[in-house]
XYZ file of C-alpha atoms in Angstrom:
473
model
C 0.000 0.000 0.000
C 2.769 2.427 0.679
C 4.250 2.266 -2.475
C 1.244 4.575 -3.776
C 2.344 7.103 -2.087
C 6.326 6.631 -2.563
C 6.458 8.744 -6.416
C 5.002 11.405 -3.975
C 8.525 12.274 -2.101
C 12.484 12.337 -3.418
C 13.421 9.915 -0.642
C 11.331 6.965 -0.289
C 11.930 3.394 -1.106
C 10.821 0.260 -2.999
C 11.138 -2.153 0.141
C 9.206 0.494 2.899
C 6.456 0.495 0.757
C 4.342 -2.530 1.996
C 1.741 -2.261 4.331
C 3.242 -5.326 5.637
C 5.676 -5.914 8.234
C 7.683 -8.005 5.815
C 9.362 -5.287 4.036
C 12.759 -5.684 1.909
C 15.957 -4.320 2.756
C 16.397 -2.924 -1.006
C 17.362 0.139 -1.278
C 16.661 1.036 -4.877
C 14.862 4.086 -5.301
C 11.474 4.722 -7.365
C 11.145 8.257 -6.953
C 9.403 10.067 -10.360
C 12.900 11.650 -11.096
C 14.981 8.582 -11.272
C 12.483 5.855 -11.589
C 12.409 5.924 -15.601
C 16.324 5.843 -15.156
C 17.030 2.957 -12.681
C 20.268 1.352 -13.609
C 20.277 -2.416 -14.729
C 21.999 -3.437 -11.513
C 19.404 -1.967 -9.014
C 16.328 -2.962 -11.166
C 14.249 -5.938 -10.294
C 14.968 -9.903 -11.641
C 11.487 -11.550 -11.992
C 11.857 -13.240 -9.056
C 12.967 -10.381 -6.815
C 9.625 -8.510 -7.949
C 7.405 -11.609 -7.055
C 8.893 -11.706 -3.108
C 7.990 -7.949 -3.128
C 4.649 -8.275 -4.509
C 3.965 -11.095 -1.882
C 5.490 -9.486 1.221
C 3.435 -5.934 0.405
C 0.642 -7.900 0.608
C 0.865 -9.232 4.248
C -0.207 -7.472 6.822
C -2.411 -6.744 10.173
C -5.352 -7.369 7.698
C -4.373 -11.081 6.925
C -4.738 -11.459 10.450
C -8.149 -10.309 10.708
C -9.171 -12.786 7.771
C -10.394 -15.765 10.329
C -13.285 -13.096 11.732
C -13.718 -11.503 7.915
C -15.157 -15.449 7.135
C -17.149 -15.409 10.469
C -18.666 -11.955 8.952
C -19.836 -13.531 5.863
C -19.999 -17.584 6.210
C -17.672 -20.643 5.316
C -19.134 -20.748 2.450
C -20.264 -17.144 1.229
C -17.034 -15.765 3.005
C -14.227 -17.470 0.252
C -16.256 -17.162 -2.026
C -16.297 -13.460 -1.752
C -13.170 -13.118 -0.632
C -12.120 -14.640 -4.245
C -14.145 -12.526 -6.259
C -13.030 -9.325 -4.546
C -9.070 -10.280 -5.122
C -10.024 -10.835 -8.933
C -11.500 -7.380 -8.910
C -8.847 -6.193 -7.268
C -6.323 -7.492 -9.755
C -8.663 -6.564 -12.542
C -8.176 -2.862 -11.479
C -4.191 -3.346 -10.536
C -4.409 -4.327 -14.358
C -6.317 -1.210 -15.400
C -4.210 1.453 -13.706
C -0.955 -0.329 -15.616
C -3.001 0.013 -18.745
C -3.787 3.715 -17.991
C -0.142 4.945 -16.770
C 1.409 3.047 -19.558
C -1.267 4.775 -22.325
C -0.790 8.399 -20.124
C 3.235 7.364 -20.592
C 3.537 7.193 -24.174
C 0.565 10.560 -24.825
C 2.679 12.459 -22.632
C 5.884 10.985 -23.615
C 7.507 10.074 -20.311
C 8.809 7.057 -18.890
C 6.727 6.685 -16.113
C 4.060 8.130 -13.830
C 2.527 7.247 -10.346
C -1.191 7.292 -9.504
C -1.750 10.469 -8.751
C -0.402 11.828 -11.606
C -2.312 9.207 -14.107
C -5.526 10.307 -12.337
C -4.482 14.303 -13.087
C -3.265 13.628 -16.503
C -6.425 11.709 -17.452
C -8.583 14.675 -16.264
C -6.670 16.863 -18.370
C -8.127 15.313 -21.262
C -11.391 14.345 -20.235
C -14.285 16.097 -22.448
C -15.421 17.617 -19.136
C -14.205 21.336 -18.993
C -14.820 21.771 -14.978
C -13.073 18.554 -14.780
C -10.065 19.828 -17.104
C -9.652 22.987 -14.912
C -9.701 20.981 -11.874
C -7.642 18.181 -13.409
C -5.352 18.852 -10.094
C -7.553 18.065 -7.216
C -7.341 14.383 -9.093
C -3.614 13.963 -7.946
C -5.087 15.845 -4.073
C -7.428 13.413 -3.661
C -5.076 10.447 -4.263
C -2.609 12.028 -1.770
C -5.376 12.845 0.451
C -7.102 9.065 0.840
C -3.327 8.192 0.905
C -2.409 9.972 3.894
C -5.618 9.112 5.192
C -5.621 5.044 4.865
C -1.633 5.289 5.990
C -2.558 7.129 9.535
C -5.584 4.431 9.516
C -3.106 1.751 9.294
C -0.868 2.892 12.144
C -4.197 3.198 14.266
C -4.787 -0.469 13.628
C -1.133 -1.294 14.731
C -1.192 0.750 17.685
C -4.493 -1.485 18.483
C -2.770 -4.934 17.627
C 0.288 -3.997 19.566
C -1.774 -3.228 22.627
C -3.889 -6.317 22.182
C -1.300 -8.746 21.737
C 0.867 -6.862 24.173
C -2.095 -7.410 27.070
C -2.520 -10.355 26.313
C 1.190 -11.058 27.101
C 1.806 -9.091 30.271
C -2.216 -10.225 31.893
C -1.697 -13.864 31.515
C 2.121 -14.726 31.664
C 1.510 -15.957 35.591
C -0.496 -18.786 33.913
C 1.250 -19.253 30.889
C 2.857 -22.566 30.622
C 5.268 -25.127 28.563
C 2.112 -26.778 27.746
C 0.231 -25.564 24.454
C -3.704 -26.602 25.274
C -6.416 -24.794 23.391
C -7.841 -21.626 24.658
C -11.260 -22.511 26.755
C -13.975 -19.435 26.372
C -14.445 -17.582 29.624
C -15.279 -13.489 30.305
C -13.140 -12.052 32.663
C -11.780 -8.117 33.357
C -8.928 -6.986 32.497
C -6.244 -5.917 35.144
C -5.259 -3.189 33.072
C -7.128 -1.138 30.395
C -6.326 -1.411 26.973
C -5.997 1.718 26.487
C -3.015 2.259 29.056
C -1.112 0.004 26.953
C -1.559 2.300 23.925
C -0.012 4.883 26.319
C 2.359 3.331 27.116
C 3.658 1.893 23.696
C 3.623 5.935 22.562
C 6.685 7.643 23.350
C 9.074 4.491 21.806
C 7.027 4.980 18.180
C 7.687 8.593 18.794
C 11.228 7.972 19.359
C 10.751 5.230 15.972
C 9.548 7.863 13.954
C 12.240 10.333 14.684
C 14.572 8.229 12.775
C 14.397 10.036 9.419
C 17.081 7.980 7.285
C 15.816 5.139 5.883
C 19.342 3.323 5.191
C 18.590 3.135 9.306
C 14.877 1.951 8.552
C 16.084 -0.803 6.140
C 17.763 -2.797 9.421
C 14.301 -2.327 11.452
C 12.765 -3.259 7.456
C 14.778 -6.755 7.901
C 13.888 -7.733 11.497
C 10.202 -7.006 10.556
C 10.958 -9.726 7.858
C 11.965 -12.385 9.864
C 9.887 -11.999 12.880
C 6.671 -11.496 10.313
C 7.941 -15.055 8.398
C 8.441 -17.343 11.599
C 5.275 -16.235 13.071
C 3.157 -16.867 10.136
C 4.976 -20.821 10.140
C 4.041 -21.408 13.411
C 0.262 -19.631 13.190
C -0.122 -22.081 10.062
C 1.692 -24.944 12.038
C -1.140 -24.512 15.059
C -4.668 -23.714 13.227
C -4.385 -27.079 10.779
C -4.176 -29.256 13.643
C -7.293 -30.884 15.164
C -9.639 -28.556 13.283
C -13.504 -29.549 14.538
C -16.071 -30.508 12.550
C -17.170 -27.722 10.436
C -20.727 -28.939 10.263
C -22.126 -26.638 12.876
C -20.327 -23.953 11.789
C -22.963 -21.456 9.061
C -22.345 -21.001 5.567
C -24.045 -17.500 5.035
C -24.026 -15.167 7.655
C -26.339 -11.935 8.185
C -25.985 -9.240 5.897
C -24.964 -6.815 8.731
C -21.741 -8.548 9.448
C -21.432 -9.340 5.486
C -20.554 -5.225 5.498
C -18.425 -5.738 7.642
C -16.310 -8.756 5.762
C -16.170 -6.426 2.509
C -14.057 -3.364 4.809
C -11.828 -5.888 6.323
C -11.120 -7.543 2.989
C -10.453 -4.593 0.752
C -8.296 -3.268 3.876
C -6.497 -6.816 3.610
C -6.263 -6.461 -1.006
C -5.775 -2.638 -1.245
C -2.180 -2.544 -2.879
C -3.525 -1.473 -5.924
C -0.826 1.235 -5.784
C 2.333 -0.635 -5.696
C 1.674 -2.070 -9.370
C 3.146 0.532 -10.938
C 6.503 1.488 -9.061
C 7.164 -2.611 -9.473
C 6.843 -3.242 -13.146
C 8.678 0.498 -13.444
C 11.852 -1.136 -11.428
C 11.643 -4.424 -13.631
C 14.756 -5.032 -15.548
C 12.100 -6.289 -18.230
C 8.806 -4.482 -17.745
C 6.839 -6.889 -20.189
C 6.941 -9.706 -18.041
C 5.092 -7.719 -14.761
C 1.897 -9.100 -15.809
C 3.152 -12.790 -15.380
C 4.627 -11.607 -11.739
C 1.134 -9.689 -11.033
C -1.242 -12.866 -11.668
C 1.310 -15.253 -10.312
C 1.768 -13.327 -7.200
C -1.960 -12.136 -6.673
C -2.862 -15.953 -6.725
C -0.591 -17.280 -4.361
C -1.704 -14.078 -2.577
C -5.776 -15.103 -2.669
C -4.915 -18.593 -1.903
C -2.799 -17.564 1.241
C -5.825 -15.502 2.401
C -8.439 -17.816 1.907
C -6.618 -20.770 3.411
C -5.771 -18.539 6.774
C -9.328 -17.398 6.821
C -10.942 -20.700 6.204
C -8.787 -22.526 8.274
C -8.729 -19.983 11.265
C -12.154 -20.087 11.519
C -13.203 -23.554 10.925
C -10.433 -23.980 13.887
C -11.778 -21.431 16.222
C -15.468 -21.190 15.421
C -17.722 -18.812 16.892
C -14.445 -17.612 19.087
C -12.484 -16.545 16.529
C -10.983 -13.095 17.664
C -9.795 -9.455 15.655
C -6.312 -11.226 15.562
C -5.657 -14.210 14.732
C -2.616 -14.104 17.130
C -5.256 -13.549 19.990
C -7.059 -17.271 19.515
C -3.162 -19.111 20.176
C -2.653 -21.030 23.194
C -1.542 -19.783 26.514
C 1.836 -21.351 26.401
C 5.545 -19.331 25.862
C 5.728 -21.134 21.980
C 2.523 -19.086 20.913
C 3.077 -16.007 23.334
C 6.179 -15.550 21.291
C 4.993 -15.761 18.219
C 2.198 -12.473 19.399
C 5.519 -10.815 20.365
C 7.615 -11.536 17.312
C 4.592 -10.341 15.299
C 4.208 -7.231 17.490
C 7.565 -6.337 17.092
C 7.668 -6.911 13.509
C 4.405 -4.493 13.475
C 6.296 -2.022 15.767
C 9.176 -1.353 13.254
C 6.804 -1.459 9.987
C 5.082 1.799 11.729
C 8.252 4.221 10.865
C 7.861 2.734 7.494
C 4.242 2.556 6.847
C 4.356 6.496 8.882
C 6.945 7.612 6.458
C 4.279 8.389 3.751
C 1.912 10.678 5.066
C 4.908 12.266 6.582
C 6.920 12.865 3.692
C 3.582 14.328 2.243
C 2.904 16.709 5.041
C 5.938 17.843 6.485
C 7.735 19.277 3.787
C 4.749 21.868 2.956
C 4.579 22.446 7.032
C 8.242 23.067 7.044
C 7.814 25.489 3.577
C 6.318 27.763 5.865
C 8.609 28.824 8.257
C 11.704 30.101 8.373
C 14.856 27.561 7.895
C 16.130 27.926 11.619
C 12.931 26.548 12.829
C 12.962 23.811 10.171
C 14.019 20.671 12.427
C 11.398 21.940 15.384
C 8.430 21.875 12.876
C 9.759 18.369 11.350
C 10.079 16.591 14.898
C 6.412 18.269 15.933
C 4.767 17.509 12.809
C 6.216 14.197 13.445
C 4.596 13.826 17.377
C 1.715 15.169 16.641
C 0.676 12.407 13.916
C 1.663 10.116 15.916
C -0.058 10.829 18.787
C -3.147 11.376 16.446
C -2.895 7.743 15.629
C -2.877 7.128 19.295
C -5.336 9.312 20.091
C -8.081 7.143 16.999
C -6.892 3.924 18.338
C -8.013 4.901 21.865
C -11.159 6.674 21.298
C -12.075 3.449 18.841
C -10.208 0.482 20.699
C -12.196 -2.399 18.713
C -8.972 -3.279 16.096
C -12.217 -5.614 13.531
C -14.467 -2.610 13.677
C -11.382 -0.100 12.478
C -10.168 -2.117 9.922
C -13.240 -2.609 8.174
C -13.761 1.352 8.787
C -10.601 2.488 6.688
C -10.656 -0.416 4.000
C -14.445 0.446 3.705
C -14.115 4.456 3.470
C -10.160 4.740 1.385
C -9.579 1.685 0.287
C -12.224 0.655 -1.444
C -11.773 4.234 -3.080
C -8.014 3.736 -4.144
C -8.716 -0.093 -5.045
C -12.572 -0.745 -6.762
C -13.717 2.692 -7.441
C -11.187 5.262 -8.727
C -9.280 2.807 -11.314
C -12.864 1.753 -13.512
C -13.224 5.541 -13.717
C -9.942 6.487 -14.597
C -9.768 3.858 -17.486
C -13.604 5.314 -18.963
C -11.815 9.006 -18.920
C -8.703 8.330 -20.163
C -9.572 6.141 -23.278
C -13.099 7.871 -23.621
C -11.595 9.800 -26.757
C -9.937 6.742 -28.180
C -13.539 4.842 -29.201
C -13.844 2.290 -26.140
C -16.234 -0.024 -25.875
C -19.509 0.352 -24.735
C -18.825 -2.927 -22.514
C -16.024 -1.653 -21.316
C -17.811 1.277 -20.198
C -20.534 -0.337 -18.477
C -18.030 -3.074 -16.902
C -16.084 -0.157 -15.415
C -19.266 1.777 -13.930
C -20.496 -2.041 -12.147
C -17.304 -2.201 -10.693
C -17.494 1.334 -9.603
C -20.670 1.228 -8.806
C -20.000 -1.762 -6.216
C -16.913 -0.517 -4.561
C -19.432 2.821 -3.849
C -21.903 0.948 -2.124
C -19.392 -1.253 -0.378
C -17.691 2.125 1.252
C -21.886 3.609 1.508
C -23.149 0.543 3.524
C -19.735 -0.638 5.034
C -18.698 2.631 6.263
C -22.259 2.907 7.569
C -22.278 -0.783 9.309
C -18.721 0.057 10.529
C -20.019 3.220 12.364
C -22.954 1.302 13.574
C -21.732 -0.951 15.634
C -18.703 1.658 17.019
C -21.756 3.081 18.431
C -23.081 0.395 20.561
C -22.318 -0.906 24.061
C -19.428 -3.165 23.846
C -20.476 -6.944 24.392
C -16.690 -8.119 26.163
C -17.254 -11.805 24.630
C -17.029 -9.815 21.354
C -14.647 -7.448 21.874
C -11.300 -8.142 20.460
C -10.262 -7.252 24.568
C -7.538 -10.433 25.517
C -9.432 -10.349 28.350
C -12.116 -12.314 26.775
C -9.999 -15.302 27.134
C -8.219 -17.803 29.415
C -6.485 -20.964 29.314
């Protein structure tokens, strides 16, 4: 997801542009200046371009997947979980059709999504649109920014959960790895004093502005990220229960909230473009895009599937929060919650990079470095400030991928595609295809966003609270 935003600054980085805490320790740049000119050594083998693709595509949100099938059904749930990463895919496809058409009428090498969306409007038959072709590249920037800070919100929640969890029960956690037994109890401490106290260590993380520095923090997230997802896999295909009881279409109200928490989980519609631009042979990014995107639906549908036939009507926000109460599991919620902690500088660097150089164009030079650091604590502690006002991690996940991402993903790239080959005799099919797809990802942010809302307005129920305290050994 970050790498939508990364054309948008002179410094930023193919491998801190995931939104997951996998990142690469690459350091080759695709900034708009020198991404049409990246050297033949730094650019990307096929296979190089494949791990990246896979690794921005795992996140908090894959985690969430097990209560995403709960949402819908067993059966409804993959189902549509399948048909929105084909859409998805379908519109990664269409905004590398676009940039590359935008490319060669403008003849440049390359451009990002912003400046597709701006370009296109400047040659839409729409004259308001022409003379605002601009506020097309604002409002990619701005639901950028936007979904970014929304993602460090949901780690600051998952830290805090997972980080509970750890601190509350290690008096009872064992050697012994037995499943987790249902039972409501109160938390010794509140949630939200964890958030606290995890603040001022990401404010000291974000301070760290060089991201030769971020690249080490970029590798640890990669390992800890890896063994924990072998060990999560290792625990949820034993001794699954019979799936009989479990149903195969839920209600509609929670089906609302499956579509936010999957779109959050797809949305890397963005990265498409910086990838096949840092290809040492651009042709063959389609190949990499369907090859990765597959392995990437069948990952998701096998840990949501599988979580949830395993876990039932328990399953939890996080994945992580269903393991056992035994040091084997606890670690793996710590080695994911570190691996989260250090992808926040690099999922943070966006929106920062966005915002702080126009905050720091308006003062004078001696108070540059005071403006950068505040600018800095202030997001962060706006993040903080979301996550502890709305402390249920399902309900803000499905809130951002319902109100950005299903803007950035399913509705902005059908319309894009209509306006910039309107001129060029496209095909009425096409045209109708693109306004369905629109059309859906419009309603999905209408009635998720609305569903989302809903139910952050009612009493919390604690055995369906994504609180660890929900659960004992």
């Amino acid at each position: 997801t970050l790498l939508l935003g990364k054309d948008y600054t002179n410094e930023l980085n193919l491998d801190d542009g995931s939104k997951s805490p996998s990142k690469s320790s690459s350091s080759s740049s695709i900034t708009p200046e020198n991404a049409s000119s990246a050297g033949e050594d730094n650019a990307l083998s096929l296979l190089q371009t494949l791990v990246h693709l896979l690794k921005c595509n795992v996140g908090t949100g894959l985690l969430g997947l097990p209560l995403a099938i709960k949402n819908a059904g067993l059966l409804v749930g993959p189902i549509s979980l399948l048909a929105i990463g084909i859409l998805t895919v379908h519109c990664m496809v269409i905004l590398l059709n676009c940039a590359h058409h935008l490319s060669q009428r403008l003849q440049t090498t390359f451009v990002n999504y912003g400046e597709a969306t701006m370009y296109s409007l400047e040659t839409c038959p729409n004259p308001w649109l022409r003379s605002h072709s601009v506020w097309g590249r604002y409002t990619v920037s701005f639901l950028l920014i936007i979904t970014q800070l929304g993602f460090c919100s949901v780690y600051f929640m998952f830290m805090a959960d997972n980080l509970q969890q750890i601190v509350e029960e290690v008096h009872v956690t064992s050697n012994t790895c037995q499943p987790r037994k249902f039972l409501v109890l109160t938390p010794i401490l509140d949630i939200r004093i964890y958030m606290l106290t995890i603040l001022p260590f990401l404010i000291m993380l974000v301070f760290i502005r060089n991201l030769k520095v971020l690249s080490v923090f970029s590798t640890m997230a990669n390992i800890t990220t890896l063994g924990s997802m072998i060990l999560i896999f290792e625990y949820i295909i034993q001794d699954i229960p019979d799936p009989s009881n479990l149903p195969l279409m839920a209600n509609w109200k929670t089906f609302l909230l499956f579509f936010g928490t999957a779109i959050f989980t797809f949305e890397g519609v963005g990265m498409v473009l910086p990838l096949k631009n840092q290809m040492k042979n651009p042709q063959h990014f389609p190949l990499v895009l369907y090859l990765g995107m597959s392995l990437v639906i069948f990952l998701y549908t096998c840990l949501g599937v599988l979580g949830y036939m395993k876990f039932g009507s328990d399953t939890q926000a996080s994945i992580t929060l269903n393991l056992p109460n035994c040091w084997l599991y606890q670690s793996v919620k710590l080695l994911y919650s570190v691996g989260i902690f250090f992808t926040y500088a690099l999922q943070f660097h966006v929106p920062a990079e966005i915002i702080i150089p126009f905050a720091i164009s308006q003062v004078s030079e001696s108070w540059a470095l005071f403006v950068d650091l505040s600018v800095r604590t202030a997001l962060v502690c706006l993040t903080c400030v979301s996550a502890i006002l709305i402390p249920r991690l399902d309900l803000v996940i499905s809130l951002v991928g319902s109100v950005c991402s299903s803007a950035l993903a399913l509705i902005i790239p059908p319309l894009l595609e209509i306006i910039t080959f309107y001129s060029e005799d496209i095909s009425y099919a096409t045209i109708a295809k693109d306004i369905m797809i629109s059309i859906l990802g419009l309603l999905g942010c209408i009635f998720g966003t609305y569903q989302a809302l809903y139910e952050l307005t009612q009493p919390i129920n604690h055995s369906m609270a994504n609180s660890t305290g929900v659960y004992a050994s």
